[in-house]
């Protein structure tokens, strides 16, 4: 069995990590999410992702983390839209 060696992977340049971290931090405000619970969960997800990127520091890990985060944000956004639609429907009854 081959042992895992982190040095085999090319290191991610620092500027790309900085841009990614900025995008991750700005994404909740870009999605216009108003519920504080969603804000809290998104900020926790941001911390986990940034830590994960620094721990893994390889392109496969980065790709997996970004795809998971993208699905998570998409899920939160659609949940928010469904919540707002049902809230409007209840008010107009």
mmCIF file as gemmi writes it, N, C-alpha and C atoms, coordinates in Angstrom:
data_model
loop_
_atom_site.group_PDB
_atom_site.id
_atom_site.type_symbol
_atom_site.label_atom_id
_atom_site.label_alt_id
_atom_site.label_comp_id
_atom_site.label_asym_id
_atom_site.label_entity_id
_atom_site.label_seq_id
_atom_site.pdbx_PDB_ins_code
_atom_site.Cartn_x
_atom_site.Cartn_y
_atom_site.Cartn_z
_atom_site.occupancy
_atom_site.B_iso_or_equiv
_atom_site.pdbx_formal_charge
_atom_site.auth_seq_id
_atom_site.auth_asym_id
_atom_site.pdbx_PDB_model_num
ATOM 1 N N . UNK Axp A 1 ? 0.847 -1.203 0 1 0 ? 1 A 1
ATOM 2 C CA . UNK Axp A 1 ? 0 0 0 1 0 ? 1 A 1
ATOM 3 C C . UNK Axp A 1 ? 0.883 1.253 0 1 0 ? 1 A 1
ATOM 4 N N . UNK Axp A 2 ? 0.524 2.169 -0.883 1 0 ? 2 A 1
ATOM 5 C CA . UNK Axp A 2 ? 1.312 3.395 -1.019 1 0 ? 2 A 1
ATOM 6 C C . UNK Axp A 2 ? 0.947 4.377 0.103 1 0 ? 2 A 1
ATOM 7 N N . UNK Axp A 3 ? 1.954 4.995 0.705 1 0 ? 3 A 1
ATOM 8 C CA . UNK Axp A 3 ? 1.667 5.964 1.77 1 0 ? 3 A 1
ATOM 9 C C . UNK Axp A 3 ? 1.348 7.325 1.162 1 0 ? 3 A 1
ATOM 10 N N . UNK Axp A 4 ? 0.49 8.072 1.853 1 0 ? 4 A 1
ATOM 11 C CA . UNK Axp A 4 ? 0.085 9.402 1.38 1 0 ? 4 A 1
ATOM 12 C C . UNK Axp A 4 ? 1.168 10.413 1.75 1 0 ? 4 A 1
ATOM 13 N N . UNK Axp A 5 ? 1.669 11.106 0.747 1 0 ? 5 A 1
ATOM 14 C CA . UNK Axp A 5 ? 2.689 12.124 0.976 1 0 ? 5 A 1
ATOM 15 C C . UNK Axp A 5 ? 2.174 13.469 0.478 1 0 ? 5 A 1
ATOM 16 N N . UNK Axp A 6 ? 2.003 14.427 1.396 1 0 ? 6 A 1
ATOM 17 C CA . UNK Axp A 6 ? 1.432 15.737 1.045 1 0 ? 6 A 1
ATOM 18 C C . UNK Axp A 6 ? 2.359 16.527 0.118 1 0 ? 6 A 1
ATOM 19 N N . UNK Axp A 7 ? 3.657 16.215 0.114 1 0 ? 7 A 1
ATOM 20 C CA . UNK Axp A 7 ? 4.614 16.948 -0.724 1 0 ? 7 A 1
ATOM 21 C C . UNK Axp A 7 ? 4.454 16.618 -2.212 1 0 ? 7 A 1
ATOM 22 N N . UNK Axp A 8 ? 3.747 15.526 -2.512 1 0 ? 8 A 1
ATOM 23 C CA . UNK Axp A 8 ? 3.543 15.157 -3.915 1 0 ? 8 A 1
ATOM 24 C C . UNK Axp A 8 ? 2.647 16.166 -4.642 1 0 ? 8 A 1
ATOM 25 N N . UNK Axp A 9 ? 1.791 16.852 -3.894 1 0 ? 9 A 1
ATOM 26 C CA . UNK Axp A 9 ? 0.865 17.801 -4.491 1 0 ? 9 A 1
ATOM 27 C C . UNK Axp A 9 ? 1.496 19.192 -4.581 1 0 ? 9 A 1
ATOM 28 N N . UNK Axp A 10 ? 1.17 19.893 -5.656 1 0 ? 10 A 1
ATOM 29 C CA . UNK Axp A 10 ? 1.657 21.26 -5.793 1 0 ? 10 A 1
ATOM 30 C C . UNK Axp A 10 ? 0.912 22.163 -4.828 1 0 ? 10 A 1
ATOM 31 N N . UNK Axp A 11 ? 1.63 23.072 -4.221 1 0 ? 11 A 1
ATOM 32 C CA . UNK Axp A 11 ? 0.994 23.997 -3.275 1 0 ? 11 A 1
ATOM 33 C C . UNK Axp A 11 ? 0.157 25.025 -4.023 1 0 ? 11 A 1
ATOM 34 N N . UNK Axp A 12 ? -0.964 25.404 -3.421 1 0 ? 12 A 1
ATOM 35 C CA . UNK Axp A 12 ? -1.845 26.414 -4.004 1 0 ? 12 A 1
ATOM 36 C C . UNK Axp A 12 ? -1.231 27.789 -3.727 1 0 ? 12 A 1
ATOM 37 N N . UNK Axp A 13 ? -1.18 28.666 -4.749 1 0 ? 13 A 1
ATOM 38 C CA . UNK Axp A 13 ? -0.644 30.002 -4.489 1 0 ? 13 A 1
ATOM 39 C C . UNK Axp A 13 ? -1.484 30.772 -3.471 1 0 ? 13 A 1
ATOM 40 N N . UNK Axp A 14 ? -0.801 31.59 -2.667 1 0 ? 14 A 1
ATOM 41 C CA . UNK Axp A 14 ? -1.468 32.302 -1.572 1 0 ? 14 A 1
ATOM 42 C C . UNK Axp A 14 ? -2.557 33.244 -2.076 1 0 ? 14 A 1
ATOM 43 N N . UNK Axp A 15 ? -2.369 33.894 -3.224 1 0 ? 15 A 1
ATOM 44 C CA . UNK Axp A 15 ? -3.371 34.839 -3.722 1 0 ? 15 A 1
ATOM 45 C C . UNK Axp A 15 ? -4.681 34.144 -4.08 1 0 ? 15 A 1
ATOM 46 N N . UNK Axp A 16 ? -4.601 32.907 -4.587 1 0 ? 16 A 1
ATOM 47 C CA . UNK Axp A 16 ? -5.834 32.186 -4.935 1 0 ? 16 A 1
ATOM 48 C C . UNK Axp A 16 ? -6.613 31.815 -3.674 1 0 ? 16 A 1
ATOM 49 N N . UNK Axp A 17 ? -5.888 31.467 -2.614 1 0 ? 17 A 1
ATOM 50 C CA . UNK Axp A 17 ? -6.541 31.166 -1.333 1 0 ? 17 A 1
ATOM 51 C C . UNK Axp A 17 ? -7.202 32.432 -0.783 1 0 ? 17 A 1
ATOM 52 N N . UNK Axp A 18 ? -6.513 33.582 -0.935 1 0 ? 18 A 1
ATOM 53 C CA . UNK Axp A 18 ? -7.057 34.855 -0.455 1 0 ? 18 A 1
ATOM 54 C C . UNK Axp A 18 ? -8.332 35.231 -1.21 1 0 ? 18 A 1
ATOM 55 N N . UNK Axp A 19 ? -8.321 35.059 -2.54 1 0 ? 19 A 1
ATOM 56 C CA . UNK Axp A 19 ? -9.503 35.357 -3.36 1 0 ? 19 A 1
ATOM 57 C C . UNK Axp A 19 ? -10.651 34.432 -2.981 1 0 ? 19 A 1
ATOM 58 N N . UNK Axp A 20 ? -10.337 33.154 -2.807 1 0 ? 20 A 1
ATOM 59 C CA . UNK Axp A 20 ? -11.347 32.166 -2.438 1 0 ? 20 A 1
ATOM 60 C C . UNK Axp A 20 ? -11.958 32.493 -1.078 1 0 ? 20 A 1
ATOM 61 N N . UNK Axp A 21 ? -11.098 32.852 -0.114 1 0 ? 21 A 1
ATOM 62 C CA . UNK Axp A 21 ? -11.581 33.21 1.222 1 0 ? 21 A 1
ATOM 63 C C . UNK Axp A 21 ? -12.489 34.43 1.151 1 0 ? 21 A 1
ATOM 64 N N . UNK Axp A 22 ? -12.133 35.411 0.326 1 0 ? 22 A 1
ATOM 65 C CA . UNK Axp A 22 ? -12.94 36.621 0.152 1 0 ? 22 A 1
ATOM 66 C C . UNK Axp A 22 ? -14.302 36.279 -0.433 1 0 ? 22 A 1
ATOM 67 N N . UNK Axp A 23 ? -14.312 35.407 -1.457 1 0 ? 23 A 1
ATOM 68 C CA . UNK Axp A 23 ? -15.571 34.98 -2.074 1 0 ? 23 A 1
ATOM 69 C C . UNK Axp A 23 ? -16.456 34.244 -1.072 1 0 ? 23 A 1
ATOM 70 N N . UNK Axp A 24 ? -15.828 33.389 -0.279 1 0 ? 24 A 1
ATOM 71 C CA . UNK Axp A 24 ? -16.55 32.604 0.727 1 0 ? 24 A 1
ATOM 72 C C . UNK Axp A 24 ? -17.181 33.522 1.767 1 0 ? 24 A 1
ATOM 73 N N . UNK Axp A 25 ? -16.428 34.55 2.186 1 0 ? 25 A 1
ATOM 74 C CA . UNK Axp A 25 ? -16.926 35.474 3.207 1 0 ? 25 A 1
ATOM 75 C C . UNK Axp A 25 ? -18.034 36.377 2.641 1 0 ? 25 A 1
ATOM 76 N N . UNK Axp A 26 ? -17.926 36.754 1.36 1 0 ? 26 A 1
ATOM 77 C CA . UNK Axp A 26 ? -18.913 37.653 0.764 1 0 ? 26 A 1
ATOM 78 C C . UNK Axp A 26 ? -20.172 36.953 0.267 1 0 ? 26 A 1
ATOM 79 N N . UNK Axp A 27 ? -20.116 35.629 0.084 1 0 ? 27 A 1
ATOM 80 C CA . UNK Axp A 27 ? -21.241 34.904 -0.519 1 0 ? 27 A 1
ATOM 81 C C . UNK Axp A 27 ? -22.591 35.077 0.208 1 0 ? 27 A 1
ATOM 82 N N . UNK Axp A 28 ? -22.665 35.085 1.554 1 0 ? 28 A 1
ATOM 83 C CA . UNK Axp A 28 ? -23.979 35.277 2.173 1 0 ? 28 A 1
ATOM 84 C C . UNK Axp A 28 ? -24.616 36.618 1.821 1 0 ? 28 A 1
ATOM 85 N N . UNK Axp A 29 ? -23.831 37.683 1.782 1 0 ? 29 A 1
ATOM 86 C CA . UNK Axp A 29 ? -24.382 38.991 1.449 1 0 ? 29 A 1
ATOM 87 C C . UNK Axp A 29 ? -24.741 39.074 -0.037 1 0 ? 29 A 1
ATOM 88 N N . UNK Axp A 30 ? -24.027 38.296 -0.864 1 0 ? 30 A 1
ATOM 89 C CA . UNK Axp A 30 ? -24.358 38.257 -2.285 1 0 ? 30 A 1
ATOM 90 C C . UNK Axp A 30 ? -25.684 37.541 -2.533 1 0 ? 30 A 1
ATOM 91 N N . UNK Axp A 31 ? -26.022 36.606 -1.677 1 0 ? 31 A 1
ATOM 92 C CA . UNK Axp A 31 ? -27.268 35.846 -1.826 1 0 ? 31 A 1
ATOM 93 C C . UNK Axp A 31 ? -28.474 36.546 -1.172 1 0 ? 31 A 1
ATOM 94 N N . UNK Axp A 32 ? -28.225 37.658 -0.482 1 0 ? 32 A 1
ATOM 95 C CA . UNK Axp A 32 ? -29.285 38.422 0.195 1 0 ? 32 A 1
ATOM 96 C C . UNK Axp A 32 ? -30.088 37.572 1.178 1 0 ? 32 A 1
ATOM 97 N N . UNK Axp A 33 ? -29.392 36.792 1.974 1 0 ? 33 A 1
ATOM 98 C CA . UNK Axp A 33 ? -30.064 35.957 2.971 1 0 ? 33 A 1
ATOM 99 C C . UNK Axp A 33 ? -30.305 36.806 4.223 1 0 ? 33 A 1
ATOM 100 N N . UNK Axp A 34 ? -31.566 36.869 4.651 1 0 ? 34 A 1
ATOM 101 C CA . UNK Axp A 34 ? -31.915 37.752 5.765 1 0 ? 34 A 1
ATOM 102 C C . UNK Axp A 34 ? -32.072 37.033 7.105 1 0 ? 34 A 1
ATOM 103 N N . UNK Axp A 35 ? -32.28 35.707 7.082 1 0 ? 35 A 1
ATOM 104 C CA . UNK Axp A 35 ? -32.475 34.977 8.327 1 0 ? 35 A 1
ATOM 105 C C . UNK Axp A 35 ? -31.156 34.822 9.084 1 0 ? 35 A 1
ATOM 106 N N . UNK Axp A 36 ? -31.125 35.18 10.377 1 0 ? 36 A 1
ATOM 107 C CA . UNK Axp A 36 ? -29.882 35.086 11.149 1 0 ? 36 A 1
ATOM 108 C C . UNK Axp A 36 ? -29.361 33.652 11.323 1 0 ? 36 A 1
ATOM 109 N N . UNK Axp A 37 ? -30.264 32.678 11.329 1 0 ? 37 A 1
ATOM 110 C CA . UNK Axp A 37 ? -29.853 31.274 11.474 1 0 ? 37 A 1
ATOM 111 C C . UNK Axp A 37 ? -29.012 30.859 10.266 1 0 ? 37 A 1
ATOM 112 N N . UNK Axp A 38 ? -29.45 31.296 9.082 1 0 ? 38 A 1
ATOM 113 C CA . UNK Axp A 38 ? -28.707 30.992 7.857 1 0 ? 38 A 1
ATOM 114 C C . UNK Axp A 38 ? -27.345 31.672 7.884 1 0 ? 38 A 1
ATOM 115 N N . UNK Axp A 39 ? -27.316 32.924 8.375 1 0 ? 39 A 1
ATOM 116 C CA . UNK Axp A 39 ? -26.056 33.645 8.47 1 0 ? 39 A 1
ATOM 117 C C . UNK Axp A 39 ? -25.073 32.891 9.353 1 0 ? 39 A 1
ATOM 118 N N . UNK Axp A 40 ? -25.548 32.438 10.511 1 0 ? 40 A 1
ATOM 119 C CA . UNK Axp A 40 ? -24.697 31.721 11.456 1 0 ? 40 A 1
ATOM 120 C C . UNK Axp A 40 ? -24.146 30.44 10.836 1 0 ? 40 A 1
ATOM 121 N N . UNK Axp A 41 ? -25.022 29.664 10.193 1 0 ? 41 A 1
ATOM 122 C CA . UNK Axp A 41 ? -24.58 28.403 9.593 1 0 ? 41 A 1
ATOM 123 C C . UNK Axp A 41 ? -23.612 28.642 8.443 1 0 ? 41 A 1
ATOM 124 N N . UNK Axp A 42 ? -23.834 29.721 7.678 1 0 ? 42 A 1
ATOM 125 C CA . UNK Axp A 42 ? -22.916 30.028 6.576 1 0 ? 42 A 1
ATOM 126 C C . UNK Axp A 42 ? -21.552 30.462 7.084 1 0 ? 42 A 1
ATOM 127 N N . UNK Axp A 43 ? -21.534 31.236 8.174 1 0 ? 43 A 1
ATOM 128 C CA . UNK Axp A 43 ? -20.246 31.655 8.73 1 0 ? 43 A 1
ATOM 129 C C . UNK Axp A 43 ? -19.478 30.463 9.299 1 0 ? 43 A 1
ATOM 130 N N . UNK Axp A 44 ? -20.189 29.518 9.894 1 0 ? 44 A 1
ATOM 131 C CA . UNK Axp A 44 ? -19.539 28.295 10.376 1 0 ? 44 A 1
ATOM 132 C C . UNK Axp A 44 ? -18.967 27.498 9.207 1 0 ? 44 A 1
ATOM 133 N N . UNK Axp A 45 ? -19.741 27.436 8.112 1 0 ? 45 A 1
ATOM 134 C CA . UNK Axp A 45 ? -19.276 26.725 6.919 1 0 ? 45 A 1
ATOM 135 C C . UNK Axp A 45 ? -18.028 27.392 6.337 1 0 ? 45 A 1
ATOM 136 N N . UNK Axp A 46 ? -17.993 28.725 6.375 1 0 ? 46 A 1
ATOM 137 C CA . UNK Axp A 46 ? -16.828 29.454 5.876 1 0 ? 46 A 1
ATOM 138 C C . UNK Axp A 46 ? -15.575 29.089 6.659 1 0 ? 46 A 1
ATOM 139 N N . UNK Axp A 47 ? -15.695 29.065 7.982 1 0 ? 47 A 1
ATOM 140 C CA . UNK Axp A 47 ? -14.546 28.745 8.845 1 0 ? 47 A 1
ATOM 141 C C . UNK Axp A 47 ? -14.046 27.329 8.547 1 0 ? 47 A 1
ATOM 142 N N . UNK Axp A 48 ? -14.985 26.38 8.434 1 0 ? 48 A 1
ATOM 143 C CA . UNK Axp A 48 ? -14.629 24.984 8.152 1 0 ? 48 A 1
ATOM 144 C C . UNK Axp A 48 ? -13.922 24.877 6.804 1 0 ? 48 A 1
ATOM 145 N N . UNK Axp A 49 ? -14.442 25.585 5.791 1 0 ? 49 A 1
ATOM 146 C CA . UNK Axp A 49 ? -13.865 25.507 4.45 1 0 ? 49 A 1
ATOM 147 C C . UNK Axp A 49 ? -12.472 26.105 4.394 1 0 ? 49 A 1
ATOM 148 N N . UNK Axp A 50 ? -12.288 27.282 4.994 1 0 ? 50 A 1
ATOM 149 C CA . UNK Axp A 50 ? -10.967 27.925 4.971 1 0 ? 50 A 1
ATOM 150 C C . UNK Axp A 50 ? -9.946 27.043 5.706 1 0 ? 50 A 1
ATOM 151 N N . UNK Axp A 51 ? -10.346 26.482 6.854 1 0 ? 51 A 1
ATOM 152 C CA . UNK Axp A 51 ? -9.454 25.574 7.583 1 0 ? 51 A 1
ATOM 153 C C . UNK Axp A 51 ? -9.146 24.327 6.757 1 0 ? 51 A 1
ATOM 154 N N . UNK Axp A 52 ? -10.171 23.805 6.101 1 0 ? 52 A 1
ATOM 155 C CA . UNK Axp A 52 ? -10.004 22.62 5.271 1 0 ? 52 A 1
ATOM 156 C C . UNK Axp A 52 ? -9.039 22.854 4.122 1 0 ? 52 A 1
ATOM 157 N N . UNK Axp A 53 ? -9.13 24.029 3.5 1 0 ? 53 A 1
ATOM 158 C CA . UNK Axp A 53 ? -8.231 24.369 2.391 1 0 ? 53 A 1
ATOM 159 C C . UNK Axp A 53 ? -6.789 24.42 2.889 1 0 ? 53 A 1
ATOM 160 N N . UNK Axp A 54 ? -6.578 25.066 4.042 1 0 ? 54 A 1
ATOM 161 C CA . UNK Axp A 54 ? -5.212 25.162 4.562 1 0 ? 54 A 1
ATOM 162 C C . UNK Axp A 54 ? -4.673 23.798 5.003 1 0 ? 54 A 1
ATOM 163 N N . UNK Axp A 55 ? -5.568 22.925 5.492 1 0 ? 55 A 1
ATOM 164 C CA . UNK Axp A 55 ? -5.125 21.597 5.913 1 0 ? 55 A 1
ATOM 165 C C . UNK Axp A 55 ? -4.806 20.7 4.72 1 0 ? 55 A 1
ATOM 166 N N . UNK Axp A 56 ? -5.691 20.711 3.734 1 0 ? 56 A 1
ATOM 167 C CA . UNK Axp A 56 ? -5.492 19.816 2.589 1 0 ? 56 A 1
ATOM 168 C C . UNK Axp A 56 ? -4.437 20.348 1.627 1 0 ? 56 A 1
ATOM 169 N N . UNK Axp A 57 ? -4.554 21.638 1.291 1 0 ? 57 A 1
ATOM 170 C CA . UNK Axp A 57 ? -3.596 22.318 0.403 1 0 ? 57 A 1
ATOM 171 C C . UNK Axp A 57 ? -3.298 21.544 -0.88 1 0 ? 57 A 1
ATOM 172 N N . UNK Axp A 58 ? -4.294 20.921 -1.457 1 0 ? 58 A 1
ATOM 173 C CA . UNK Axp A 58 ? -4.093 20.318 -2.779 1 0 ? 58 A 1
ATOM 174 C C . UNK Axp A 58 ? -5.336 20.547 -3.637 1 0 ? 58 A 1
ATOM 175 N N . UNK Axp A 59 ? -5.185 20.382 -4.937 1 0 ? 59 A 1
ATOM 176 C CA . UNK Axp A 59 ? -6.253 20.747 -5.863 1 0 ? 59 A 1
ATOM 177 C C . UNK Axp A 59 ? -7.481 19.845 -5.752 1 0 ? 59 A 1
ATOM 178 N N . UNK Axp A 60 ? -7.259 18.563 -5.44 1 0 ? 60 A 1
ATOM 179 C CA . UNK Axp A 60 ? -8.399 17.651 -5.299 1 0 ? 60 A 1
ATOM 180 C C . UNK Axp A 60 ? -9.244 18.045 -4.092 1 0 ? 60 A 1
ATOM 181 N N . UNK Axp A 61 ? -8.579 18.315 -2.979 1 0 ? 61 A 1
ATOM 182 C CA . UNK Axp A 61 ? -9.287 18.733 -1.77 1 0 ? 61 A 1
ATOM 183 C C . UNK Axp A 61 ? -10.023 20.034 -1.977 1 0 ? 61 A 1
ATOM 184 N N . UNK Axp A 62 ? -9.379 20.961 -2.68 1 0 ? 62 A 1
ATOM 185 C CA . UNK Axp A 62 ? -9.984 22.266 -2.982 1 0 ? 62 A 1
ATOM 186 C C . UNK Axp A 62 ? -11.24 22.091 -3.816 1 0 ? 62 A 1
ATOM 187 N N . UNK Axp A 63 ? -11.165 21.25 -4.845 1 0 ? 63 A 1
ATOM 188 C CA . UNK Axp A 63 ? -12.298 20.995 -5.727 1 0 ? 63 A 1
ATOM 189 C C . UNK Axp A 63 ? -13.468 20.377 -4.962 1 0 ? 63 A 1
ATOM 190 N N . UNK Axp A 64 ? -13.154 19.383 -4.125 1 0 ? 64 A 1
ATOM 191 C CA . UNK Axp A 64 ? -14.199 18.706 -3.342 1 0 ? 64 A 1
ATOM 192 C C . UNK Axp A 64 ? -14.863 19.68 -2.376 1 0 ? 64 A 1
ATOM 193 N N . UNK Axp A 65 ? -14.041 20.475 -1.661 1 0 ? 65 A 1
ATOM 194 C CA . UNK Axp A 65 ? -14.586 21.448 -0.714 1 0 ? 65 A 1
ATOM 195 C C . UNK Axp A 65 ? -15.46 22.485 -1.404 1 0 ? 65 A 1
ATOM 196 N N . UNK Axp A 66 ? -14.998 22.982 -2.55 1 0 ? 66 A 1
ATOM 197 C CA . UNK Axp A 66 ? -15.768 23.994 -3.284 1 0 ? 66 A 1
ATOM 198 C C . UNK Axp A 66 ? -17.091 23.437 -3.785 1 0 ? 66 A 1
ATOM 199 N N . UNK Axp A 67 ? -17.088 22.201 -4.266 1 0 ? 67 A 1
ATOM 200 C CA . UNK Axp A 67 ? -18.334 21.611 -4.762 1 0 ? 67 A 1
ATOM 201 C C . UNK Axp A 67 ? -19.312 21.371 -3.617 1 0 ? 67 A 1
ATOM 202 N N . UNK Axp A 68 ? -18.811 20.913 -2.469 1 0 ? 68 A 1
ATOM 203 C CA . UNK Axp A 68 ? -19.68 20.709 -1.3 1 0 ? 68 A 1
ATOM 204 C C . UNK Axp A 68 ? -20.254 22.05 -0.839 1 0 ? 68 A 1
ATOM 205 N N . UNK Axp A 69 ? -19.398 23.08 -0.778 1 0 ? 69 A 1
ATOM 206 C CA . UNK Axp A 69 ? -19.849 24.399 -0.344 1 0 ? 69 A 1
ATOM 207 C C . UNK Axp A 69 ? -20.86 24.993 -1.322 1 0 ? 69 A 1
ATOM 208 N N . UNK Axp A 70 ? -20.617 24.8 -2.613 1 0 ? 70 A 1
ATOM 209 C CA . UNK Axp A 70 ? -21.552 25.286 -3.631 1 0 ? 70 A 1
ATOM 210 C C . UNK Axp A 70 ? -22.922 24.656 -3.477 1 0 ? 70 A 1
ATOM 211 N N . UNK Axp A 71 ? -22.959 23.344 -3.267 1 0 ? 71 A 1
ATOM 212 C CA . UNK Axp A 71 ? -24.224 22.643 -3.051 1 0 ? 71 A 1
ATOM 213 C C . UNK Axp A 71 ? -24.902 23.127 -1.773 1 0 ? 71 A 1
ATOM 214 N N . UNK Axp A 72 ? -24.113 23.374 -0.722 1 0 ? 72 A 1
ATOM 215 C CA . UNK Axp A 72 ? -24.642 23.845 0.549 1 0 ? 72 A 1
ATOM 216 C C . UNK Axp A 72 ? -25.291 25.221 0.406 1 0 ? 72 A 1
ATOM 217 N N . UNK Axp A 73 ? -24.579 26.141 -0.259 1 0 ? 73 A 1
ATOM 218 C CA . UNK Axp A 73 ? -25.105 27.497 -0.46 1 0 ? 73 A 1
ATOM 219 C C . UNK Axp A 73 ? -26.352 27.465 -1.324 1 0 ? 73 A 1
ATOM 220 N N . UNK Axp A 74 ? -26.327 26.617 -2.366 1 0 ? 74 A 1
ATOM 221 C CA . UNK Axp A 74 ? -27.49 26.459 -3.244 1 0 ? 74 A 1
ATOM 222 C C . UNK Axp A 74 ? -28.687 25.948 -2.444 1 0 ? 74 A 1
ATOM 223 N N . UNK Axp A 75 ? -28.45 24.979 -1.568 1 0 ? 75 A 1
ATOM 224 C CA . UNK Axp A 75 ? -29.507 24.436 -0.715 1 0 ? 75 A 1
ATOM 225 C C . UNK Axp A 75 ? -30.077 25.478 0.213 1 0 ? 75 A 1
ATOM 226 N N . UNK Axp A 76 ? -29.21 26.281 0.829 1 0 ? 76 A 1
ATOM 227 C CA . UNK Axp A 76 ? -29.653 27.334 1.741 1 0 ? 76 A 1
ATOM 228 C C . UNK Axp A 76 ? -30.452 28.384 0.978 1 0 ? 76 A 1
ATOM 229 N N . UNK Axp A 77 ? -29.989 28.732 -0.23 1 0 ? 77 A 1
ATOM 230 C CA . UNK Axp A 77 ? -30.65 29.749 -1.044 1 0 ? 77 A 1
ATOM 231 C C . UNK Axp A 77 ? -32.044 29.296 -1.46 1 0 ? 77 A 1
ATOM 232 N N . UNK Axp A 78 ? -32.165 28.031 -1.914 1 0 ? 78 A 1
ATOM 233 C CA . UNK Axp A 78 ? -33.472 27.523 -2.325 1 0 ? 78 A 1
ATOM 234 C C . UNK Axp A 78 ? -34.406 27.388 -1.126 1 0 ? 78 A 1
ATOM 235 N N . UNK Axp A 79 ? -33.864 26.979 0.028 1 0 ? 79 A 1
ATOM 236 C CA . UNK Axp A 79 ? -34.67 26.903 1.251 1 0 ? 79 A 1
ATOM 237 C C . UNK Axp A 79 ? -35.195 28.277 1.62 1 0 ? 79 A 1
ATOM 238 N N . UNK Axp A 80 ? -34.354 29.298 1.474 1 0 ? 80 A 1
ATOM 239 C CA . UNK Axp A 80 ? -34.73 30.668 1.777 1 0 ? 80 A 1
ATOM 240 C C . UNK Axp A 80 ? -35.851 31.146 0.855 1 0 ? 80 A 1
ATOM 241 N N . UNK Axp A 81 ? -35.749 30.824 -0.443 1 0 ? 81 A 1
ATOM 242 C CA . UNK Axp A 81 ? -36.777 31.211 -1.411 1 0 ? 81 A 1
ATOM 243 C C . UNK Axp A 81 ? -38.094 30.517 -1.085 1 0 ? 81 A 1
ATOM 244 N N . UNK Axp A 82 ? -38.033 29.213 -0.776 1 0 ? 82 A 1
ATOM 245 C CA . UNK Axp A 82 ? -39.239 28.452 -0.423 1 0 ? 82 A 1
ATOM 246 C C . UNK Axp A 82 ? -39.88 29.034 0.834 1 0 ? 82 A 1
ATOM 247 N N . UNK Axp A 83 ? -39.043 29.383 1.826 1 0 ? 83 A 1
ATOM 248 C CA . UNK Axp A 83 ? -39.519 29.979 3.072 1 0 ? 83 A 1
ATOM 249 C C . UNK Axp A 83 ? -40.248 31.295 2.794 1 0 ? 83 A 1
ATOM 250 N N . UNK Axp A 84 ? -39.654 32.153 1.956 1 0 ? 84 A 1
ATOM 251 C CA . UNK Axp A 84 ? -40.258 33.445 1.644 1 0 ? 84 A 1
ATOM 252 C C . UNK Axp A 84 ? -41.574 33.272 0.894 1 0 ? 84 A 1
ATOM 253 N N . UNK Axp A 85 ? -41.634 32.325 -0.043 1 0 ? 85 A 1
ATOM 254 C CA . UNK Axp A 85 ? -42.859 32.085 -0.817 1 0 ? 85 A 1
ATOM 255 C C . UNK Axp A 85 ? -43.984 31.598 0.094 1 0 ? 85 A 1
ATOM 256 N N . UNK Axp A 86 ? -43.661 30.666 1.002 1 0 ? 86 A 1
ATOM 257 C CA . UNK Axp A 86 ? -44.682 30.137 1.911 1 0 ? 86 A 1
ATOM 258 C C . UNK Axp A 86 ? -45.12 31.211 2.896 1 0 ? 86 A 1
ATOM 259 N N . UNK Axp A 87 ? -44.2 32.076 3.293 1 0 ? 87 A 1
ATOM 260 C CA . UNK Axp A 87 ? -44.518 33.172 4.211 1 0 ? 87 A 1
ATOM 261 C C . UNK Axp A 87 ? -45.476 34.159 3.54 1 0 ? 87 A 1
ATOM 262 N N . UNK Axp A 88 ? -45.229 34.478 2.269 1 0 ? 88 A 1
ATOM 263 C CA . UNK Axp A 88 ? -46.123 35.378 1.507 1 0 ? 88 A 1
ATOM 264 C C . UNK Axp A 88 ? -47.497 34.753 1.353 1 0 ? 88 A 1
ATOM 265 N N . UNK Axp A 89 ? -47.525 33.435 1.091 1 0 ? 89 A 1
ATOM 266 C CA . UNK Axp A 89 ? -48.796 32.726 0.906 1 0 ? 89 A 1
ATOM 267 C C . UNK Axp A 89 ? -49.618 32.754 2.194 1 0 ? 89 A 1
ATOM 268 N N . UNK Axp A 90 ? -48.948 32.636 3.341 1 0 ? 90 A 1
ATOM 269 C CA . UNK Axp A 90 ? -49.652 32.672 4.629 1 0 ? 90 A 1
ATOM 270 C C . UNK Axp A 90 ? -50.205 34.066 4.921 1 0 ? 90 A 1
ATOM 271 N N . UNK Axp A 91 ? -49.462 35.088 4.563 1 0 ? 91 A 1
ATOM 272 C CA . UNK Axp A 91 ? -49.897 36.465 4.822 1 0 ? 91 A 1
ATOM 273 C C . UNK Axp A 91 ? -51.109 36.821 3.96 1 0 ? 91 A 1
ATOM 274 N N . UNK Axp A 92 ? -51.12 36.39 2.696 1 0 ? 92 A 1
ATOM 275 C CA . UNK Axp A 92 ? -52.19 36.772 1.771 1 0 ? 92 A 1
ATOM 276 C C . UNK Axp A 92 ? -53.445 35.92 1.901 1 0 ? 92 A 1
ATOM 277 N N . UNK Axp A 93 ? -53.437 34.926 2.791 1 0 ? 93 A 1
ATOM 278 C CA . UNK Axp A 93 ? -54.634 34.082 2.968 1 0 ? 93 A 1
ATOM 279 C C . UNK Axp A 93 ? -55.749 34.847 3.639 1 0 ? 93 A 1
